[in-house]
Structures are given as structure tokens and as C-alpha cells.
Coordinates of C-alpha atoms and ligand atoms in Angstrom, one line a residue:
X204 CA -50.6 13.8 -37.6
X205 CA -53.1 11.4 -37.2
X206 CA -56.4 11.7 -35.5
X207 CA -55.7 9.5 -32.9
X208 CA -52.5 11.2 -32.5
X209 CA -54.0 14.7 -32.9
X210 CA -56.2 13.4 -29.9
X211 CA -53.7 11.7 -27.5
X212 CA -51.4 14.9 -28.1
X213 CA -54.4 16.9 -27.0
X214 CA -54.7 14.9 -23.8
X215 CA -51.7 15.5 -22.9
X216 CA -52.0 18.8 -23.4
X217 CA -54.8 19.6 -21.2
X218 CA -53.6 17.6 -18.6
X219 CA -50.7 19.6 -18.3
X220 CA -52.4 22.9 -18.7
X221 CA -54.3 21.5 -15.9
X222 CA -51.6 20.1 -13.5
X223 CA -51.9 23.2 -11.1
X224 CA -55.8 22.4 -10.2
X225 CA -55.1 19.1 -9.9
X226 CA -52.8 19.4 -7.1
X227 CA -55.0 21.9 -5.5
X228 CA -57.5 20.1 -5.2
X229 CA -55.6 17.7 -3.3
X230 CA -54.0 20.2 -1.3
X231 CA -57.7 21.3 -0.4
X232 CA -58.9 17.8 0.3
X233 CA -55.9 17.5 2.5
X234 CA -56.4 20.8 4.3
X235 CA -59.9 20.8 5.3
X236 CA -59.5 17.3 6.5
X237 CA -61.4 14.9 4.4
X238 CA -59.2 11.9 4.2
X239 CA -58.9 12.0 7.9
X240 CA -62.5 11.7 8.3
X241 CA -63.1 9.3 6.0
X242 CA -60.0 6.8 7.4
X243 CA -61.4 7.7 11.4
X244 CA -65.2 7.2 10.1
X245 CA -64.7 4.1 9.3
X246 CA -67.6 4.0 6.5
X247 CA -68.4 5.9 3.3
X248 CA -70.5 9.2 4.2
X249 CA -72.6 11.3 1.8
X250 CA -71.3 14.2 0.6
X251 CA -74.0 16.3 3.4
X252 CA -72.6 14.1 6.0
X253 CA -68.9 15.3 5.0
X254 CA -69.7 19.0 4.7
X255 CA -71.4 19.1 8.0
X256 CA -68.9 17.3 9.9
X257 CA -66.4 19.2 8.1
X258 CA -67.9 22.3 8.6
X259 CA -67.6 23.5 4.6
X260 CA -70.6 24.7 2.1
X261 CA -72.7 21.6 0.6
X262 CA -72.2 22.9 -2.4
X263 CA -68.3 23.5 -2.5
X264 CA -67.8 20.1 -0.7
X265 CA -69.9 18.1 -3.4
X266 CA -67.8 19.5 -6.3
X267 CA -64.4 19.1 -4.4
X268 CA -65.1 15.2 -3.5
X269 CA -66.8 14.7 -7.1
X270 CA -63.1 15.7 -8.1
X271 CA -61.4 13.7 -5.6
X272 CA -63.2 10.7 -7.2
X273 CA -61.9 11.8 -10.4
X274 CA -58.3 11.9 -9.3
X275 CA -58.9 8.6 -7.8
X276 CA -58.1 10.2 -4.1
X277 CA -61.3 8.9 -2.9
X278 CA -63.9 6.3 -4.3
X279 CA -67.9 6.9 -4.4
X280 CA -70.9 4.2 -4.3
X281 CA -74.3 4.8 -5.1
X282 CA -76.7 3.3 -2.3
X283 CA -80.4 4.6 -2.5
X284 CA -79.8 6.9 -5.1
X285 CA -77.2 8.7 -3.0
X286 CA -73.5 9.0 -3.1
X287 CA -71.5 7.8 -0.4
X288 CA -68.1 8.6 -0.3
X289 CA -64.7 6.5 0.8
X290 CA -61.1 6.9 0.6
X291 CA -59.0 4.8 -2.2
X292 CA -56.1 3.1 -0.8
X293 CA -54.2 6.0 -2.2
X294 CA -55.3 8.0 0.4
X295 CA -55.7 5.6 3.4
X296 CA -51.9 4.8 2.9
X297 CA -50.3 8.6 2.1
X298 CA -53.3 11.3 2.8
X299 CA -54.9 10.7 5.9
X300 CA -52.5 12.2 8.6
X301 CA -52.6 9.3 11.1
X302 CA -50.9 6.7 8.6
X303 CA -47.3 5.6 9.2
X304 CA -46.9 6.6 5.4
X305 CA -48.4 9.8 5.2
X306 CA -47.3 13.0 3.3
X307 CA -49.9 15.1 4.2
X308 CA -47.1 17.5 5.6
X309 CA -45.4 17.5 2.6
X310 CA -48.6 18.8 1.3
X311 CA -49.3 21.4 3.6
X312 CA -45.5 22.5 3.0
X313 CA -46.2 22.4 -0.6
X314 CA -49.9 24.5 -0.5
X315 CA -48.5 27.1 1.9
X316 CA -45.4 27.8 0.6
X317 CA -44.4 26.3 -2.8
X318 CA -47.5 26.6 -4.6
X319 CA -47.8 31.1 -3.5
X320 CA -44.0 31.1 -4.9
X321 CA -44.7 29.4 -8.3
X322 CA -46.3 32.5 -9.1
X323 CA -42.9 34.2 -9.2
X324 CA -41.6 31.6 -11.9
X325 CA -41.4 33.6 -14.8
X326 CA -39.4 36.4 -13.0
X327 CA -37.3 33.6 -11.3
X328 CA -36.3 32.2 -14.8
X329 CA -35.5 35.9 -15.5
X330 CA -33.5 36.6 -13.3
X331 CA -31.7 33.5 -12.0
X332 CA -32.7 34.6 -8.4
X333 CA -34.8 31.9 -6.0
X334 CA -38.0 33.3 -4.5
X335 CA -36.1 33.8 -0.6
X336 CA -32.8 35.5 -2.8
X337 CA -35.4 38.2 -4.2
X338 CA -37.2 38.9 -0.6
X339 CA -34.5 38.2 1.8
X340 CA -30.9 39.3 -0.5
X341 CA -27.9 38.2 -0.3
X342 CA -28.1 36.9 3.2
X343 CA -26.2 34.0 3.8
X344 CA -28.4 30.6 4.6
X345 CA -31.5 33.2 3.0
X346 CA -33.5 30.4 2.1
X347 CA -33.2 28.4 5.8
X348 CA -33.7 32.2 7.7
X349 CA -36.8 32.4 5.2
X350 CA -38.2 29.1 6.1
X351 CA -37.4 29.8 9.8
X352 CA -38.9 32.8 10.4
X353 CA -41.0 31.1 13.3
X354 CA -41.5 28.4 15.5
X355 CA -44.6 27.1 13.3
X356 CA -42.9 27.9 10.1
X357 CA -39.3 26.0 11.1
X358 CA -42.3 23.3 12.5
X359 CA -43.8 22.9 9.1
X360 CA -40.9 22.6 6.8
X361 CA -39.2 20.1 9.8
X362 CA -42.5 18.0 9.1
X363 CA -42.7 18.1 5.6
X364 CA -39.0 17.0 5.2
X365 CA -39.2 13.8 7.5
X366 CA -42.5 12.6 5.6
X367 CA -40.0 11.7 2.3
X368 CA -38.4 9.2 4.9
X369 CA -41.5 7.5 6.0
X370 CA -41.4 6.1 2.4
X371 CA -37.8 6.1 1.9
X372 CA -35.7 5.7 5.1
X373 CA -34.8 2.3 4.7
X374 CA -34.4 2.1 1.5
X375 CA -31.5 4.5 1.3
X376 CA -29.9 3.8 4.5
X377 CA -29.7 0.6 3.7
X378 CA -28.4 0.8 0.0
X379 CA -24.6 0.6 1.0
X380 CA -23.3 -1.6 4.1
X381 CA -22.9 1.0 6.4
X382 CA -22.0 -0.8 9.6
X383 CA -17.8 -0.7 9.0
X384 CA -18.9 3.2 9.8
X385 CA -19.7 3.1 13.3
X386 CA -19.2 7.0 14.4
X387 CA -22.0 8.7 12.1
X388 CA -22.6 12.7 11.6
X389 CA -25.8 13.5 9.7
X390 CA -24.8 17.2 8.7
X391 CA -28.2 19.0 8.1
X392 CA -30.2 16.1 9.6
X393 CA -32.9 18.2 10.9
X394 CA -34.9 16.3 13.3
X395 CA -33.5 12.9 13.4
X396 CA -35.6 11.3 11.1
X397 CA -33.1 9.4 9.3
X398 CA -30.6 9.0 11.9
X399 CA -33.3 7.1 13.6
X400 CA -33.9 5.0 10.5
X401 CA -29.5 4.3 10.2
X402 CA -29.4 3.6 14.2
X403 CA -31.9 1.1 14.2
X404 CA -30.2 -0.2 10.7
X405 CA -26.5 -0.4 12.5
X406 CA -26.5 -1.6 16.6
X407 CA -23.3 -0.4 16.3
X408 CA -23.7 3.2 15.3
X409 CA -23.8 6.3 17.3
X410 CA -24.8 9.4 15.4
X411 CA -24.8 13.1 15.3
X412 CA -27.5 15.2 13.7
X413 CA -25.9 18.4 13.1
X414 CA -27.6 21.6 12.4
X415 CA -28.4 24.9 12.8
X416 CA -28.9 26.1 16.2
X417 CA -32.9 26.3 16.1
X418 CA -33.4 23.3 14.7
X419 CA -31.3 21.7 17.2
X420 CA -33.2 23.7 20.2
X421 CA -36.5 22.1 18.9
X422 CA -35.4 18.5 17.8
X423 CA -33.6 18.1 21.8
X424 CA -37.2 19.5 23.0
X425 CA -38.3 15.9 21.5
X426 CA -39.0 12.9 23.9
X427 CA -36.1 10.1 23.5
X428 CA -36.8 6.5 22.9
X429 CA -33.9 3.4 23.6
X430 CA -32.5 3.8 20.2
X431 CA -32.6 7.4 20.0
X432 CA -30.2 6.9 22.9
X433 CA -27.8 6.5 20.4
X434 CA -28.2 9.7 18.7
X435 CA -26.8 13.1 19.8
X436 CA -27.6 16.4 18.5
X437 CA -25.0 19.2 17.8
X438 CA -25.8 22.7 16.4
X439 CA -23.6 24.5 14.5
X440 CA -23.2 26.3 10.7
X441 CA -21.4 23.4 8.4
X442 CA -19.9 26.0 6.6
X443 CA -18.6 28.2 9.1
X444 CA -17.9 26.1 12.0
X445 CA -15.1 22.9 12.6
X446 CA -16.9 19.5 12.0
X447 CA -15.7 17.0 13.8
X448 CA -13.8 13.9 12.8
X449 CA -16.1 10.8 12.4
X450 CA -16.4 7.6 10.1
X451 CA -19.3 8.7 8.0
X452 CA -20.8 11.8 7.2
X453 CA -24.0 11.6 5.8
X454 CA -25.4 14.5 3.5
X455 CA -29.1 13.6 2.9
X456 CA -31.2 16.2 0.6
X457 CA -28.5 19.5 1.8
X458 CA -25.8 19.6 -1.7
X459 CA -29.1 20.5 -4.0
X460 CA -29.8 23.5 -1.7
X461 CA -26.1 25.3 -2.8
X462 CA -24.4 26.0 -5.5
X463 CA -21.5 24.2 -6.9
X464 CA -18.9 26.0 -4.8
X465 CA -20.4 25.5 -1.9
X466 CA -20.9 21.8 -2.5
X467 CA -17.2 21.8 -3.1
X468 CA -16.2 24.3 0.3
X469 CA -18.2 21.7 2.2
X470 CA -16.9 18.4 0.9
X471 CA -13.4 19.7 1.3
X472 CA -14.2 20.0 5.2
X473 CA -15.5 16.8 5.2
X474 CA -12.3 15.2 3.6
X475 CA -10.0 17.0 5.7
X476 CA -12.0 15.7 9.1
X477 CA -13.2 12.2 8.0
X478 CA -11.0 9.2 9.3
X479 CA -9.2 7.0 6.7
X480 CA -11.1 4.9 5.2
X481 CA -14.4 6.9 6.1
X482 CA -16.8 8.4 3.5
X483 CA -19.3 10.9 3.0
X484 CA -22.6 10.0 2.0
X485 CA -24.6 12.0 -0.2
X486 CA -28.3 11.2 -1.1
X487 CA -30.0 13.1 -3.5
X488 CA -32.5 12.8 -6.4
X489 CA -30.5 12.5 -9.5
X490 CA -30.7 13.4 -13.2
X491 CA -29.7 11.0 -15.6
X492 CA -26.0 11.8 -17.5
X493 CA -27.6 12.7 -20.8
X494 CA -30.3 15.9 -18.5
X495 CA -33.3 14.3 -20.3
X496 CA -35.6 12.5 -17.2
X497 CA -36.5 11.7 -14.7
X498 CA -39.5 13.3 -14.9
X499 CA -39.6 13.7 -11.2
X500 CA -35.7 15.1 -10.7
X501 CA -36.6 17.7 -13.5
X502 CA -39.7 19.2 -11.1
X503 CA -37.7 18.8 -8.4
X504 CA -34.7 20.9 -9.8
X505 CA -37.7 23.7 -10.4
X506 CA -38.4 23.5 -7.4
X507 CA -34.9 24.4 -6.1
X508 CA -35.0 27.1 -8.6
X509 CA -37.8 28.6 -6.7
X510 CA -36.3 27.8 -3.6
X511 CA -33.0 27.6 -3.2
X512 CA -29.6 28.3 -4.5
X513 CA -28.6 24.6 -6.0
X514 CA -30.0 22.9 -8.5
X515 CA -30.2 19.0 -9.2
X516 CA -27.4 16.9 -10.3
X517 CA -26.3 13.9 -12.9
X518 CA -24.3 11.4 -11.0
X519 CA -21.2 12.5 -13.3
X520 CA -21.6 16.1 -11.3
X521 CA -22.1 14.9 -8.3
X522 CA -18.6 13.1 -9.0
X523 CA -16.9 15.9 -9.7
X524 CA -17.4 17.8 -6.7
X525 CA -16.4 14.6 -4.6
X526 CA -13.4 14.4 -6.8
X527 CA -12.7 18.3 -6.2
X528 CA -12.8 17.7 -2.4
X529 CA -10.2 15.1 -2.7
X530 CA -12.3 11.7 -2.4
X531 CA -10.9 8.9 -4.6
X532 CA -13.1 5.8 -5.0
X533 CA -16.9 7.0 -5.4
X534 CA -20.0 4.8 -6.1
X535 CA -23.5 5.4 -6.4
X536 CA -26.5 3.4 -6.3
X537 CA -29.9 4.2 -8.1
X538 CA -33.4 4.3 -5.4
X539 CA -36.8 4.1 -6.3
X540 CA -36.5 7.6 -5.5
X541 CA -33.5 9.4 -4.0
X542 CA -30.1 7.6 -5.0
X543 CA -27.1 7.2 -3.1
X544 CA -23.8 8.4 -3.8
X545 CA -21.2 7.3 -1.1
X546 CA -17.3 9.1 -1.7
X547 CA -14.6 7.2 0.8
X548 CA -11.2 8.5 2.1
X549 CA -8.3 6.3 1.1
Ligands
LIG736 N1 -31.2 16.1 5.9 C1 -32.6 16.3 6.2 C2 -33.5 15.5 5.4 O1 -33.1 15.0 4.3 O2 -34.7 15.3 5.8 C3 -33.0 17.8 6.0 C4 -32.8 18.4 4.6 S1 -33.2 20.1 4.5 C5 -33.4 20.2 2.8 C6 -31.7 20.9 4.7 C7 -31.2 20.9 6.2 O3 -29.9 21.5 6.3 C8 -32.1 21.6 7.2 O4 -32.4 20.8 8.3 C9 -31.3 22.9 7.5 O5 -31.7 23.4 8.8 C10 -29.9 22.4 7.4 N2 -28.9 23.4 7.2 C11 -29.0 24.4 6.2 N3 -27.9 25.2 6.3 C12 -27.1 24.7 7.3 C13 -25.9 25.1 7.8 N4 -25.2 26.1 7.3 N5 -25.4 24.3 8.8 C14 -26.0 23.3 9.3 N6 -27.2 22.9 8.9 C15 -27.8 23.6 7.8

């Protein structure tokens, strides 16, 4: 190996070794607050200024935003020999709370409960059990009783799964022409996020968010606005109870929780209840057909590992199942994140 190799090898090595610290230190950033202040102050502050406002050590804030800088999360001038710091457009746009865009609850979802579980990994390899499988057993829906053990906890995850379709809702709802579908269940559609994004996408669709009975409870707690006038909620188990018949079904983000079976039990249903010519609509982070990248579907399947009971898919798999349950003609369509696989009934 060369030494320029030998170096860039190197680089990359200690920049995986140091992946973990990296997102912590944006987790921190997040947590305490900082990109908020700095989008609502409205002018670079000193690191002093920060640590006051914030409430935090001078000497623990100073580090962290020296960091930040490094990550390029926030940006730092030099006026009368002091450092004034400001956020990068990075975190104006995605870390601040207040932005249309943000993730910052995808974050806090991420700190709190993802980041505690990696810990677990090596055993999780081991044993082929998900974190929630080893502390809740065999219970069915373990990992959704886990996540909803409380109001705040079914609050948190709730947030952090809408804040993938701030970025992209209208991409993926608007991948295939969905209008010829005008009665619309979104099975495992939490809080209405996307339905909101397809209704205001189609005039002429009515949806149903279905799901389980406390997500339901909290999402109808929600104030309504004209469009959301077309959307209904429903609770129910999609596995135990009917589903009823409608053009589309949509299945955004819920096949990578279960296990092939499961996928299969659920499609089947769908086939069974969907009007001719009606589809199923599956949208899902996918592997390419020979397992090697993307990068981010990889981590992601990890994190299901941890998590869940599924896994990620190759479009190929994702095919089969849909050709288990009967569907005929299935296409998919590649996103700048999340593709879109969409099975119809003959
Ligand atoms: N579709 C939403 C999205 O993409 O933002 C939420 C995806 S989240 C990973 C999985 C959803 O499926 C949760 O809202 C969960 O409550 C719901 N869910 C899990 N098991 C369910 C079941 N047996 N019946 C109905 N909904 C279920």
C-alpha cells in the first residue's frame, strides 16, 4: 500500500471508529437547545453568551460548539479576538426545531432510545433477538407495546416518524399517479402525516389512517384543518382485525418492522379486500438486488435488527411477497430516499 493510501485508509478508519461521538455531539447540540437559540437569536453569540442563556458550564459549552464547528453544524467568526458563533444552513434548515424541515425529533428519538440500545448489538447479532424481543418476549406487536409504554413515549416516536416526511412526503406520494385511487387506507399511518401530504396531492381522495387503538386516541385528540376533513381515522390490529375494502392501501415504513411471514399474512388480506384494479402501496428504503449499498439502507436494516422483527429488503424480495399475496403486475420506483413499490389487483 502506498503512503497516500496507507493515509486515506487510515482516515477512514478513524472516522468510523469515531462515528458514535460524532452523532452525539449532535444529539447534545440538539438537546440542550443550541441551534434553536442561534436560529431565534438572530446573530452569532460568544460561546459565554450561549452557555449562560443555555444554562450549561462555560467550559463544556465551548468544547461542544468548537465541535459543532468541526462538524460543520454551526459556523464561528472571530470579531475582537472573540468567537462568535452561528448556525450553518445545515442546521437552520434540519436542527433548529421551529423549521418546516426539521428532524430534531428524529434526533431526540434516536439519543433516547436507539443510541442506549446499540449497546446491546453484539448480543443482538448473537442471538438474532431485537432489543424489545429480549426485554418484552414473545409478545405480539413487542416492539410497538415497548415504544408505547406512555403517553410521552408513544409522543416521541409519533414525532420522530412524521419528521422523515417533512423531507419526503411529496416526493413519494407523488411518485405514482395516484388519483385513479380515490378511497385510500394508510394501514399503520400513525398520525396522518402522509395522509395529509396524499390528500392535499389527490382532491379527490378520502383516506383512512388505520392503527392501533392509542395511536388513534391521540391522533383524533389533534385539531382538524379543511383538508384533513378528508381524512378519517380507524383503530384497529391489521393483522388480527377485517380491513376494509378500499382502492389503495398504502403501507409506508410498516413491512421492514415484520418478518417475511408476516409481510405475506398481511398482503394476502390486503388482496383479498382491495377492489379490482386497486393496489397496495408499499414504501420502504430498499437494498440494491446484488445486498452491497446503499450505505444508508444497510444502517437502517441495523437498526431494525435492534429494533424490530424485519429487516430491509431488495426490490426482488419485496416482489416476492407481493407475488405470494396474489398481486400480479408490480412496479417500483427509486426516491432520493425511500422508494416506492406499488402491487395492483387485476
Ligand atoms: N406509516 C407511518 C410512517 O411512515 O410515518 C408509521 C410507521 S411506524 C414504523 C409503524 C406504524 O405501524 C406505527 O404507527 C404503529 O403504531 C403501526 N402498527 C404497528 N403494528 C400495528 C398493527 N398490528 N395494526 C395497526 N397498526 C400497527
Amino acid at each position: 500500500m502506498s503512503v497516500t493510501e496507507d493515509t486515506e485508509t487510515i482516515r477512514t478508519l478513524f472516522r468510523q471508529q469515531h462515528g458514535f461521538l460524532m452523532s452525539k455531539i449532535m444529539f447534545t447540540a440538539c438537546e440542550l437547545g443550541v441551534f434553536d437559540l442561534l436560529l431565534e437569536s438572530g446573530e452569532p453569540l460568544s460561546s459565554g453568551a450561549i452557555a449562560e442563556r443555555l444554562g450549561t458550564s462555560p467550559s463544556g459549552t465551548e468544547r461542544l460548539l468548537e465541535a459543532c464547528v468541526s462538524l460543520k453544524l454551526l459556523r464561528m467568526e472571530r470579531k475582537d479576538s472573540e468567537g462568535l458563533y452561528g448556525n450553518t444552513n445545515l442546521a437552520n434548515l434540519y436542527l433548529a426545531k421551529s423549521s418546516p424541515k426539521t428532524q430534531y425529533h428524529y434526533l431526540k428519538f434516536y439519543s433516547e432510545v436507539t443510541y442506549p440500545g446499540l449497546q446491546f448489538l453484539t448480543d443482538i447479532v448473537r442471538e438474532g433477538k431485537g432489543l424489545f424481543k429480549k426485554t418484552h418476549g414473545m409478545l405480539p406487536n413487542s416492539c410497538f407495546a415497548a415504544l408505547y409504554r406512555s403517553e410521552e413515549e408513544l409522543q416521541r416516536f409519533s414525532d420522530a416518524m412524521n419528521d422523515a416526511w417533512n423531507l419526503y412526503g411529496r416526493e413519494v406520494m407523488s411518485a405514482f399517479n395516484l388519483s385513479q385511487f380515490p378511497l385510500i387506507y394508510d394501514l399503520g399511518g400513525g398520525s396522518g402525516t402522509l395522509a395529509k401530504e396524499c390528500v392535499s396531492l389527490y382532491p379527490n381522495s378520502m383516506v383512512t389512517v388505520f392503527d392501533l387503538p392509542k395511536v388513534v386516541e391521540r391522533a383524533k385528540k389533534q385539531p382538524m384543518s379543511s383538508n384533513k376533513m378528508r381524512i378519517t381515522f380507524k383503530q384497529g390490529d391489521f393483522f388480527e382485525d377485517p380491513v376494509p375494502e378500499a382502492d389503495l392501501y398504502i403501507l409506508a415504513r410498516i413491512l421492514h418492522d415484520w418478518e417475511d411471514e408476516k409481510c405475506v399474512q398481511l398482503l394476502t388480506k390486503l388482496h383479498q379486500a382491495c377492489r379490482p384494479g386497486g393496489g397496495v402501496l408499499v414504501i420502504e428504503m430498499l437494498l440494491n438486488e446484488d445486498r452491497c449499498g446503499p450505505f444508508e439502507a444497510h444502517l437502517h436494516s441495523m437498526l431494525m435488527l435492534v429494533l424490530t422483527e424485519g429487516k430491509d429488503r431488495t426490490p426482488s424480495e419485496y416482489k416476492a411477497l407481493f407475488t405470494s399475496a396474489g398481486f400480479k403486475e408490480i412496479q417500483h420506483k427509486k426516491g432520493s430516499c425511500y422508494s416506492i413499490v406499488l402491487g395492483r389487483k387485476q
